[in-house]
Coordinates of C-alpha atoms and ligand atoms in Angstrom, one line a residue:
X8 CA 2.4 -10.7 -13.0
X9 CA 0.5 -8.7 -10.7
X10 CA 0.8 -8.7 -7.1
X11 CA -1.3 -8.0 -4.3
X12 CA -1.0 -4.7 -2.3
X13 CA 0.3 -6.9 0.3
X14 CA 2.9 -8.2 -1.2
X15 CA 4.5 -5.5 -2.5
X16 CA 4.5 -3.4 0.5
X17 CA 6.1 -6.5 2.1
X18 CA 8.8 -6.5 -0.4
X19 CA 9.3 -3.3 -0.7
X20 CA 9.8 -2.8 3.0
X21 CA 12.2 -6.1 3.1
X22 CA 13.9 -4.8 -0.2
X23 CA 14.8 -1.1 1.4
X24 CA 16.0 -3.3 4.6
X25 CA 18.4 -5.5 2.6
X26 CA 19.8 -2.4 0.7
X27 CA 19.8 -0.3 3.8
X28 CA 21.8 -3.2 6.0
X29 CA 24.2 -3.8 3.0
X30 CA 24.7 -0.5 3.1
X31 CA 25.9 -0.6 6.9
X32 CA 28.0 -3.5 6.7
X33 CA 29.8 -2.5 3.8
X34 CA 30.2 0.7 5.7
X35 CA 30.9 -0.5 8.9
X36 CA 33.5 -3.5 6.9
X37 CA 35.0 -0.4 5.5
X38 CA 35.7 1.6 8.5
X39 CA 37.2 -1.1 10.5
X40 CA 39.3 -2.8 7.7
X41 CA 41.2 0.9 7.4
X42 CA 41.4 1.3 11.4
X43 CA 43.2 -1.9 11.8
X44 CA 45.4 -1.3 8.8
X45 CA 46.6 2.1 10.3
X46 CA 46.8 0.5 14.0
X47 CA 49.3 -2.8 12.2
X48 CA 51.2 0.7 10.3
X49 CA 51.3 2.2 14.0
X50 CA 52.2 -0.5 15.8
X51 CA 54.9 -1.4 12.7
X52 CA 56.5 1.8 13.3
X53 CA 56.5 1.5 16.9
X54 CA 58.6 -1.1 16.3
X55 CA 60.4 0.2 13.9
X56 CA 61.5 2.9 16.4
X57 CA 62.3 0.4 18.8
X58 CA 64.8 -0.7 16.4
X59 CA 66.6 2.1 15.3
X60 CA 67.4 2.9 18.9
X61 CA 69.3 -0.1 19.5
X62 CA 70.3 0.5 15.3
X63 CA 71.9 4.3 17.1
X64 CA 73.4 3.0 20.0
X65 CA 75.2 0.1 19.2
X66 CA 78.0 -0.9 16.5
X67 CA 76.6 -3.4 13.6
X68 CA 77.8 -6.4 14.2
X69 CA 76.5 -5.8 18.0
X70 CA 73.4 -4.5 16.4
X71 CA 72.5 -7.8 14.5
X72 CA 72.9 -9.8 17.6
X73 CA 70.6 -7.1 19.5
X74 CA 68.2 -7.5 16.6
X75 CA 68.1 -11.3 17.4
X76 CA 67.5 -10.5 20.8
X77 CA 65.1 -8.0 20.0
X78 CA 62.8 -10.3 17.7
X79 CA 62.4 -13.1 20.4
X80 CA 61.5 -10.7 22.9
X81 CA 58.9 -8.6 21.0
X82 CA 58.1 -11.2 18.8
X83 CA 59.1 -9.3 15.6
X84 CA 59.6 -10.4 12.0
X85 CA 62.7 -8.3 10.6
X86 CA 65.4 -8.6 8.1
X87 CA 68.4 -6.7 7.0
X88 CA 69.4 -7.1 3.2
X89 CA 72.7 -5.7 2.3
X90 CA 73.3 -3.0 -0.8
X91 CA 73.7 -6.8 -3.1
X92 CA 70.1 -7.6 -2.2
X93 CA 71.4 -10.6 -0.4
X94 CA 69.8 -11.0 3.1
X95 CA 72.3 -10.8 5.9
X96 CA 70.1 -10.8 8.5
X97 CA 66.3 -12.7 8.9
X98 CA 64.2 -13.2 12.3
X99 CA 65.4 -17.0 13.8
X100 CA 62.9 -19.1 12.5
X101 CA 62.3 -17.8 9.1
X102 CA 63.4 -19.4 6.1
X103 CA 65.3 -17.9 3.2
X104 CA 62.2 -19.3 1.2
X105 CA 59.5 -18.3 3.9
X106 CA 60.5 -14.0 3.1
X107 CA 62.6 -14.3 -0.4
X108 CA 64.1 -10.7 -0.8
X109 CA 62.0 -8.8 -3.1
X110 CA 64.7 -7.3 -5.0
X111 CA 62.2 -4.6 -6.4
X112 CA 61.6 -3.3 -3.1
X113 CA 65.1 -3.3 -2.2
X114 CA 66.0 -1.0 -4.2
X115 CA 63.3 1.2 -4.2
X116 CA 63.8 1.0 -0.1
X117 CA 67.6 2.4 -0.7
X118 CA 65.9 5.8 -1.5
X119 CA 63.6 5.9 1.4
X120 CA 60.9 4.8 3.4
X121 CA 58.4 2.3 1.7
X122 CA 55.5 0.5 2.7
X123 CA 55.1 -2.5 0.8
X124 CA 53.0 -6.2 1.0
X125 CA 54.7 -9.3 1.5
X126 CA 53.5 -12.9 1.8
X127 CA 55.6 -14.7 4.6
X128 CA 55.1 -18.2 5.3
X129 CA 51.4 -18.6 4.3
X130 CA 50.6 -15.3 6.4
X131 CA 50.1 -12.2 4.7
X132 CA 52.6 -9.1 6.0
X133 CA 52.8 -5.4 5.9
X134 CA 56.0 -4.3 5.6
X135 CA 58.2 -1.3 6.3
X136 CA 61.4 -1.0 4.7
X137 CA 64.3 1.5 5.0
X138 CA 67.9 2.1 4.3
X139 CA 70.4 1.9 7.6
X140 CA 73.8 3.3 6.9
X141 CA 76.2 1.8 9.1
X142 CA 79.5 3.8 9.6
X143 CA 82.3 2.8 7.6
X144 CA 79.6 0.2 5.5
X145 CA 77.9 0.2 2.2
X146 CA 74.3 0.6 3.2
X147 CA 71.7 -1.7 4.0
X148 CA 67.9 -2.2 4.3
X149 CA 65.9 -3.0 7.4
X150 CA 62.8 -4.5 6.9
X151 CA 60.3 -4.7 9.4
X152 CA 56.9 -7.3 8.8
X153 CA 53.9 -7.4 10.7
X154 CA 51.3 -10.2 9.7
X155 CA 47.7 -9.3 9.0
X156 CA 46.4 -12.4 10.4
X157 CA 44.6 -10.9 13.3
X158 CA 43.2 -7.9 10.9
X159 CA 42.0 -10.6 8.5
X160 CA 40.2 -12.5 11.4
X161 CA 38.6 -9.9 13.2
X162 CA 37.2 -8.5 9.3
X163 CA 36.1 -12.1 8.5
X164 CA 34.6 -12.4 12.2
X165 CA 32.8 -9.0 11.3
X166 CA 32.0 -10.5 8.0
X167 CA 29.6 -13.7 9.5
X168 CA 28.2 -11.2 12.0
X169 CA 26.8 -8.4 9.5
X170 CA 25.7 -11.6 6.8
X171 CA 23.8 -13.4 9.6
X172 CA 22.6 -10.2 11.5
X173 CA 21.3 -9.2 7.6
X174 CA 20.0 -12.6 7.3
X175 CA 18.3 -12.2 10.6
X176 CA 16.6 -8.5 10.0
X177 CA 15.6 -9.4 6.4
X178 CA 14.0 -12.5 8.1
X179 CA 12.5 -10.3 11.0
X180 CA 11.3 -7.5 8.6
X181 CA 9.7 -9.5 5.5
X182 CA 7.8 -11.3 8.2
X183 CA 6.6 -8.1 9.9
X184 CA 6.3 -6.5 6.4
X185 CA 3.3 -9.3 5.7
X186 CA 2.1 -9.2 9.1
X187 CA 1.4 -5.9 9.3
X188 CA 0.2 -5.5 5.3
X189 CA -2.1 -7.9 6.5
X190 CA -3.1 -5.7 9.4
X191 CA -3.5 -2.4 8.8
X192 CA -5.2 -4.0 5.0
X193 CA -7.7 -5.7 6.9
X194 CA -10.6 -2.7 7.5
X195 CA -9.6 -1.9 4.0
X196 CA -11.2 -5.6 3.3
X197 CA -14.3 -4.8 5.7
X198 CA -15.2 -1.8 3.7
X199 CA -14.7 -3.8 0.3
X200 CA -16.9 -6.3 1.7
X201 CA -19.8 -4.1 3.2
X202 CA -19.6 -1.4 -0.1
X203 CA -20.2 -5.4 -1.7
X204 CA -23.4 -5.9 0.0
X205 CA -25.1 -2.5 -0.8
X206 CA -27.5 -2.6 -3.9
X207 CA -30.1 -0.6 -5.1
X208 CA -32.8 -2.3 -2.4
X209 CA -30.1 -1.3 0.5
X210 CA -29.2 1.5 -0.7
X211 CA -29.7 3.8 2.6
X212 CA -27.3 1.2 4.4
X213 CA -23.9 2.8 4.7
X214 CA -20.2 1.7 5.5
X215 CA -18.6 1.9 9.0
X216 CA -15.2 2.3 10.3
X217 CA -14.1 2.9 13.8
X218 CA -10.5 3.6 13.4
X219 CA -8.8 6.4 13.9
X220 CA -9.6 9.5 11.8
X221 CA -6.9 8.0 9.1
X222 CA -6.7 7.8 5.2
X223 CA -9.0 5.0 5.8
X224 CA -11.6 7.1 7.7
X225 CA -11.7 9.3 4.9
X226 CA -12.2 6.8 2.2
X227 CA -15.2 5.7 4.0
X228 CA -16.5 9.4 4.4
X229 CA -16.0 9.7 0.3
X230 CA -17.5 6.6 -0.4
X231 CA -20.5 7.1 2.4
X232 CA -20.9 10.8 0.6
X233 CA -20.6 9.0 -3.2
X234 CA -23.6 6.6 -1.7
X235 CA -25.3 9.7 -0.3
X236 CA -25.1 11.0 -4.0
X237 CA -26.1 8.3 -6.0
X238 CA -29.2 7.4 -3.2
X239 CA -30.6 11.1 -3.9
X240 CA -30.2 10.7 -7.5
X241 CA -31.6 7.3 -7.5
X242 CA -35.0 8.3 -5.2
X243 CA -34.9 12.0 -7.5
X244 CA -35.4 9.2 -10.8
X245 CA -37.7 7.2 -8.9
X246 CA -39.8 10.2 -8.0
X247 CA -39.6 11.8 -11.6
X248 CA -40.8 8.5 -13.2
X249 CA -43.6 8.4 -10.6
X250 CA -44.3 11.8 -11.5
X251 CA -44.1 11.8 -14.7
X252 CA -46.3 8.1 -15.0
X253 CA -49.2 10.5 -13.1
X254 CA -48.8 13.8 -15.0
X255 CA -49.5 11.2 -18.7
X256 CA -52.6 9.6 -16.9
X257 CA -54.1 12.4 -16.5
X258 CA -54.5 13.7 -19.8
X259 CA -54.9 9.6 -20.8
X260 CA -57.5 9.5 -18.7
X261 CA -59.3 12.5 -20.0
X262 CA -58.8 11.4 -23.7
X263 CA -60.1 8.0 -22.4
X264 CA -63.5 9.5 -20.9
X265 CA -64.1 12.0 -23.9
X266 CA -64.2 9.4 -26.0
X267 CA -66.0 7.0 -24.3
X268 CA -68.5 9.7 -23.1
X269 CA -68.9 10.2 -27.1
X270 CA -69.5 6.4 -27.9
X271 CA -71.7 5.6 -25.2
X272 CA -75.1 6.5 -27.5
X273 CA -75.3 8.3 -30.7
X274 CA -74.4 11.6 -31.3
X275 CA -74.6 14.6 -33.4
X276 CA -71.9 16.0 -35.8
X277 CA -71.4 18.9 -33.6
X278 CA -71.1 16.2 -30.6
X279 CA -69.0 14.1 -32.0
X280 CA -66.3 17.7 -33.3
X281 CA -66.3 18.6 -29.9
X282 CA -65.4 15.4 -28.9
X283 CA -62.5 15.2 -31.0
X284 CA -61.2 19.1 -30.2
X285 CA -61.5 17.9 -26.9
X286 CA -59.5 14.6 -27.3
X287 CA -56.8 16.6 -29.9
X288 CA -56.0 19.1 -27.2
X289 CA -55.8 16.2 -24.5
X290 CA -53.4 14.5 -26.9
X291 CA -51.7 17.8 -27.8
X292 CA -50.9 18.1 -23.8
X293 CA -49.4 14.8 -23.7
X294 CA -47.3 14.7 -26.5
X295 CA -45.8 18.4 -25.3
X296 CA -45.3 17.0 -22.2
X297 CA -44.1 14.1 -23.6
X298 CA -41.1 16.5 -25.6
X299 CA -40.5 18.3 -22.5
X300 CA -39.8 15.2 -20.6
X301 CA -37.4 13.8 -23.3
X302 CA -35.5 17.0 -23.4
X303 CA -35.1 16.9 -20.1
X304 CA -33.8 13.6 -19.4
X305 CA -31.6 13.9 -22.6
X306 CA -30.4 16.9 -20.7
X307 CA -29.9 15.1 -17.7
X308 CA -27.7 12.3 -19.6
X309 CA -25.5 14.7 -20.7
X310 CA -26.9 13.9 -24.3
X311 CA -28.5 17.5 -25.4
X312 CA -25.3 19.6 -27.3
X313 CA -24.9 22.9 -26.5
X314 CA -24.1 24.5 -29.4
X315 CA -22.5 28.3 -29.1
X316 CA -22.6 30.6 -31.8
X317 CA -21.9 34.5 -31.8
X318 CA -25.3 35.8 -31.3
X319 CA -26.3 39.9 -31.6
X320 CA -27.9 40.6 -28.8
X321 CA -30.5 43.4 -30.0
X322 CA -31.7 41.2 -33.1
X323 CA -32.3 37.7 -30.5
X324 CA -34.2 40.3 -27.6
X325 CA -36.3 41.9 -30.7
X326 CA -37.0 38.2 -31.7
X327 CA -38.0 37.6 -28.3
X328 CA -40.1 40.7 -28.0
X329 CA -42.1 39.9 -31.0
X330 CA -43.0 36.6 -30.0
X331 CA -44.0 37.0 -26.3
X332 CA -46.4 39.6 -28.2
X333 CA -47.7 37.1 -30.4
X334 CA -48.4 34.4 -27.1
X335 CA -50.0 37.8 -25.4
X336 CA -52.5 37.7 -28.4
X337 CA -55.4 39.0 -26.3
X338 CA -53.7 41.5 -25.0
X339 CA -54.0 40.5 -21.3
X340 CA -50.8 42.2 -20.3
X341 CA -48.5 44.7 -21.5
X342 CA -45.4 43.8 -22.7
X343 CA -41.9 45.8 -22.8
X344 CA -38.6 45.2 -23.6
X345 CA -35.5 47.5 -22.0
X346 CA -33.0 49.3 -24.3
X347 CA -30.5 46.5 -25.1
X348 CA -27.0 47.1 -25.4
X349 CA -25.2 46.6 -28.6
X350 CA -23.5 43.8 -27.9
X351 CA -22.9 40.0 -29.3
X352 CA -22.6 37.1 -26.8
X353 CA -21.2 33.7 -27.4
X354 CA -24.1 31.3 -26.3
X355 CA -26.7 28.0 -27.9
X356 CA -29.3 30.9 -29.3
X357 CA -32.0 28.2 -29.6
X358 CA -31.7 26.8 -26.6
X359 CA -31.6 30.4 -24.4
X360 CA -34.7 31.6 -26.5
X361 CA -36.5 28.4 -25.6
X362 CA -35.8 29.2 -21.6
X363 CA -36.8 32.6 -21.8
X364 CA -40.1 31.8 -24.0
X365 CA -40.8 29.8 -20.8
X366 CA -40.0 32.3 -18.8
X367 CA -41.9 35.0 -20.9
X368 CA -45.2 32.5 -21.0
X369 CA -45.0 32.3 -17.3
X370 CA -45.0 36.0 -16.9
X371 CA -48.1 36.7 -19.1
X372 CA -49.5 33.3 -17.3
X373 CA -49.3 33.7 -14.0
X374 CA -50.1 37.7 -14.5
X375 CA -53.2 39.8 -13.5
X376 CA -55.4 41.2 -16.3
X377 CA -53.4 44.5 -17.6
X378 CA -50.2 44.0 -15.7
X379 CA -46.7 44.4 -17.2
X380 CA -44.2 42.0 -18.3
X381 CA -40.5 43.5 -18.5
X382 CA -37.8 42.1 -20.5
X383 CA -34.2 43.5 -19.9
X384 CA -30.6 42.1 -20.4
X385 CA -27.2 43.6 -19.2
X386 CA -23.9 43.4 -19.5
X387 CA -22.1 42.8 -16.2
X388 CA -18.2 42.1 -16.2
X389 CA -18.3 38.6 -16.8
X390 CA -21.7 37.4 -17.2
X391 CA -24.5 38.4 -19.3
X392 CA -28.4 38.4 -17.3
X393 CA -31.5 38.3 -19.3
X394 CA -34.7 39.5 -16.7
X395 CA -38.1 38.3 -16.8
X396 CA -40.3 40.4 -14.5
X397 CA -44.5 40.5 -14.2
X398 CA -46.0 41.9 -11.9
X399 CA -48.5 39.2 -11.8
X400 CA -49.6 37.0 -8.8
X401 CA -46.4 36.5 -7.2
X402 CA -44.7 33.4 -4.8
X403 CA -45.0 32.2 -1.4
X404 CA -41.0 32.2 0.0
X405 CA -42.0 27.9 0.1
X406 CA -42.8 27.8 -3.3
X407 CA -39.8 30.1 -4.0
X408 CA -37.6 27.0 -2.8
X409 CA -39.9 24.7 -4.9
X410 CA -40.7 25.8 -8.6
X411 CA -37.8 24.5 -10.1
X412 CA -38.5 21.1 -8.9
X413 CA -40.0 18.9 -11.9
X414 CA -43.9 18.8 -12.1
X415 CA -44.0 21.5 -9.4
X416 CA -47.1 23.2 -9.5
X417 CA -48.2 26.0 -6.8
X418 CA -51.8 25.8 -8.3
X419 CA -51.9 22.7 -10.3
X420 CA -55.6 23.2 -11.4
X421 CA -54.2 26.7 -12.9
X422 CA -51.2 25.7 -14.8
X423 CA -52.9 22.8 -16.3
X424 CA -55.9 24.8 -17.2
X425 CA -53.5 27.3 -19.1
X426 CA -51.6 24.2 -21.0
X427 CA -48.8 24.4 -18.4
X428 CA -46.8 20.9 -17.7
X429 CA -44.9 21.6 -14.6
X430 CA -41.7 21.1 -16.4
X431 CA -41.4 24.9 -18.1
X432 CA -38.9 26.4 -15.2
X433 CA -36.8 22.6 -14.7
X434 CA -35.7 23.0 -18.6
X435 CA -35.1 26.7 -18.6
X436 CA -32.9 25.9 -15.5
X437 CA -31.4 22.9 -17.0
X438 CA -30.6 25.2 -20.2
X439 CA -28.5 27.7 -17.6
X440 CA -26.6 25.5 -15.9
X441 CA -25.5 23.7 -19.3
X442 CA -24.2 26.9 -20.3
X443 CA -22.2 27.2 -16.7
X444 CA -24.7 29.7 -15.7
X445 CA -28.0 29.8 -13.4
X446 CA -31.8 30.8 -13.2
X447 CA -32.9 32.3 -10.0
X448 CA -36.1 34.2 -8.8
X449 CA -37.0 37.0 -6.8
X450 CA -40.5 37.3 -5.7
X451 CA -43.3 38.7 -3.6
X452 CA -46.7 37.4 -3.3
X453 CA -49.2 39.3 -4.9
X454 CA -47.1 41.9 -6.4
X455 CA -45.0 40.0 -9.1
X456 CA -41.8 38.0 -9.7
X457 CA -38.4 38.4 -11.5
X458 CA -36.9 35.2 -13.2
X459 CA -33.1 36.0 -13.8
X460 CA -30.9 33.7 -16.0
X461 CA -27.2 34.4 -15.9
X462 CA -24.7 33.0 -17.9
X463 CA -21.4 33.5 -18.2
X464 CA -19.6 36.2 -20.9
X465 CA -17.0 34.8 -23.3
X466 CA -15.1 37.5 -24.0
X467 CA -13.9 38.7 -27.8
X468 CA -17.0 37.5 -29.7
Ligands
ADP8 P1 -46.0 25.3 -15.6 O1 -46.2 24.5 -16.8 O2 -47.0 24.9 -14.5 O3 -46.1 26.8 -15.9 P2 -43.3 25.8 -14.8 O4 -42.2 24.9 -14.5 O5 -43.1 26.8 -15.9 O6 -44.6 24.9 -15.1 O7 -43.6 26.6 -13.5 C1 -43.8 25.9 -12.3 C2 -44.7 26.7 -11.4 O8 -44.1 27.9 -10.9 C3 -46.0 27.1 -12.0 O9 -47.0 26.1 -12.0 C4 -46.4 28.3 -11.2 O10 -47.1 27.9 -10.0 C5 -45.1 28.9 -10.7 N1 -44.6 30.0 -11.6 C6 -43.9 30.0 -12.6 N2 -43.7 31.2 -13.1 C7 -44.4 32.1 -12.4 C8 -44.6 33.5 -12.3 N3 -44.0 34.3 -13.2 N4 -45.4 34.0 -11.4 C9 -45.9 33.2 -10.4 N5 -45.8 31.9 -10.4 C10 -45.0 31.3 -11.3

């Protein structure tokens, strides 16, 4: 069975009270049950001394008769048994069947001083006994009885107390327990029922609590930031989708108008091959972009494996080198690659040559006619870093900020004119971070950028 936070706080709370106030009275029943037992052995041997100073002044007989005198006076419960274990003496009042001699205790008493238990009457007694030698007489035992009456009343007086002031506290706390629960759960049941009412629609709504700055206060800050999260990521889709629905109607739209521009009358064969290079590359646009896209949003899903092998550095840059030459066909720019250490790295070779072609596309791209394009990669303690440098047209510090973003474009007419989808730099930096690393740029307008994609070294490959 499950039970509400409420409840078990409340019961734990009342459960720790009942234990903790069982543990008192028992402590407290303890205590006083051996205080009075040591005042009735006190006050016994009081009387006991009592006794024995009548027992050292006086002859026997006179001794028995002072021991009568005695017991009315301090109200004491004594009897003399001689070395036969018959009784020779017992306080007036008590019968021989009232306080039987206990034979056993007799005896043991003729050796010295015992404490012993004895029921007289329908009272329960404490008893001291010991041997008296009386000059010129066999011995004899003097016992001396005190009743544990009162002890037994005050304990069972304590008793009712403790049981109905535990009755009372268990009461007092199981009822506060759930009152309280109740309480200080109650904003926790606001916030359940607010975070209830925020959907997508609402979703810049956010939950309030004017408490103290609590547990509670910092649950709402979590959840307020989780909303914060999860509103970005939500308006970051909608915006990509947007995006993404306008980047495809463009290249729909210029399919579209080719090839109704080319059916509207008739044409000739050369007409009508134009028309269809035109509408292949149109088509050829979209379906790259379409590619990009899906690689992206598989990224994005978590859905795109990154799959490390041990990859020799010199061989993967000389790869690289060769086909950034191929892509700078015409020989707008030059194209160098640094000496590259001899060194193997532990990373998804397809999917860090696909970033850097980006990269290495941009560079020739977004060059001037006969500028450079540098390629270099190091070593540094624990990350490797692959540069892309050109010392082409450059970046504004705002577009710095902004080139990363999906469909970002600082000259739209440009990149699309050159094939470009907007989405090159978003998957190159999507690749880095997959592999724990990062793509950053440095840049100056007019005189050229450096893309730099770090990621991390795993050692002993
Ligand atoms: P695109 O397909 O437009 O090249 P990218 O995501 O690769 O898309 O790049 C986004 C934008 O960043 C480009 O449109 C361009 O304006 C800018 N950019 C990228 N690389 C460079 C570079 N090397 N030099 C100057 N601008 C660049």
């Amino acid at each position: 069975m499950k039970l509400s936070i409420r409840t078990r706080l409340s019961l734990v709370f009342t459960g720790l009270s009942a234990a903790l106030l069982i543990l008192f009275g028992w402590t407290v029943y303890t205590l006083m049950a051996s205080n009075l037992e040591r005042e009735l052995r006190e006050d016994t041997q009081h009387d006991l001394t009592q006794v024995l100073g009548e027992f050292k002044k006086l002859p026997w007989e006179k001794f028995l008769v002072e021991l009568d005198e005695e017991s009315e006076e301090f109200s004491l419960t004594i009897q003399v048994v001689d070395n036969e274990g018959r009784s020779t003496y017992r306080t007036t009042g008590i019968a021989e069947w009232d306080w039987p001699v206990d034979k056993n205790v007799a005896a043991r008493a003729a050796k010295g001083r015992i404490w012993s238990d004895a029921q007289i009457g329908d009272q329960d007694h404490l008893v001291l006994s010991l041997p008296l030698f009386p000059p010129g007489r066999p011995h004899h035992i003097l016992q001396i009885a005190n009743s544990r009456a009162d002890k037994e009343r005050i304990l069972n007086q304590l008793i009712a107390c403790v049981n109905i002031g535990t009755l009372i506290v268990i009461a007092a706390v199981a009822f506060a327990g759930h009152y309280f629960s109740k309480h200080a759960l109650a904003p926790v049941e606001d916030i359940r029922e607010a975070a209830d009412h925020i959907t997508a629609s609402n979703l810049t709504e956010r939950l309030t609590y004017d408490g103290p700055p609590d547990e509670l206060m910092r649950l709402t800050s979590t959840l307020n930031g989780l909303l914060n999260r999860v509103q970005e990521a939500l308006e970051r889709l909608q915006r990509f989708v947007a995006d993404a629905s306008h980047e495809l109607r463009i290249p729909l739209t210029g399919l579209r108008g080719t090839i109704e521009i080319a059916l509207r009358r008739d044409r000739s064969p050369e007409e009508y091959k134009q028309a269809l290079e035109t509408a292949l590359s149109e088509s050829e646009h979209m379906s790259e972009m379409v590619s990009e896209l899906l690689m992206l949003a598989r990224g994005d899903a978590g859905a795109e494996k990154i799959e490390k092998t041990t990859v020799a550095l010199r061989a993967f840059m000389e790869n690289l080198t060769e086909e950034a030459n191929a892509l700078n066909a015409e020989g707008r720019v030059q194209i160098e690659c640094a000496p590259v250490p001899d060194l193997s790295a532990l990373f998804d070779e397809a999917k860090i040559y696909h970033a850097l072609i980006n990269l290495l596309e941009n560079a020739i791209k977004y060059n001037k006619p006969g500028g450079r394009v540098a390629l270099a990669v190091r070593h540094e303690s624990d990350h490797i870093t692959f540069d892309v440098s050109d010392t082409g047209i450059g970046l504004a510090d705002a577009d710095k900020k902004r080139i990363f973003e999906r469909f970002y474009r600082v000259d739209r007419a440009r990149s699309r004119q050159s094939g470009g989808t907007g989405l090159g730099l978003s998957i190159a930096s999507q690749i880095a971070r997959a592999h724990g690393g990062s793509l950053t740029v440095e840049s100056r307008l007019g005189e050229g950028s450096t893309f730099r994609l770090t990621i991390p070294h795993i050692k002993n490959v």
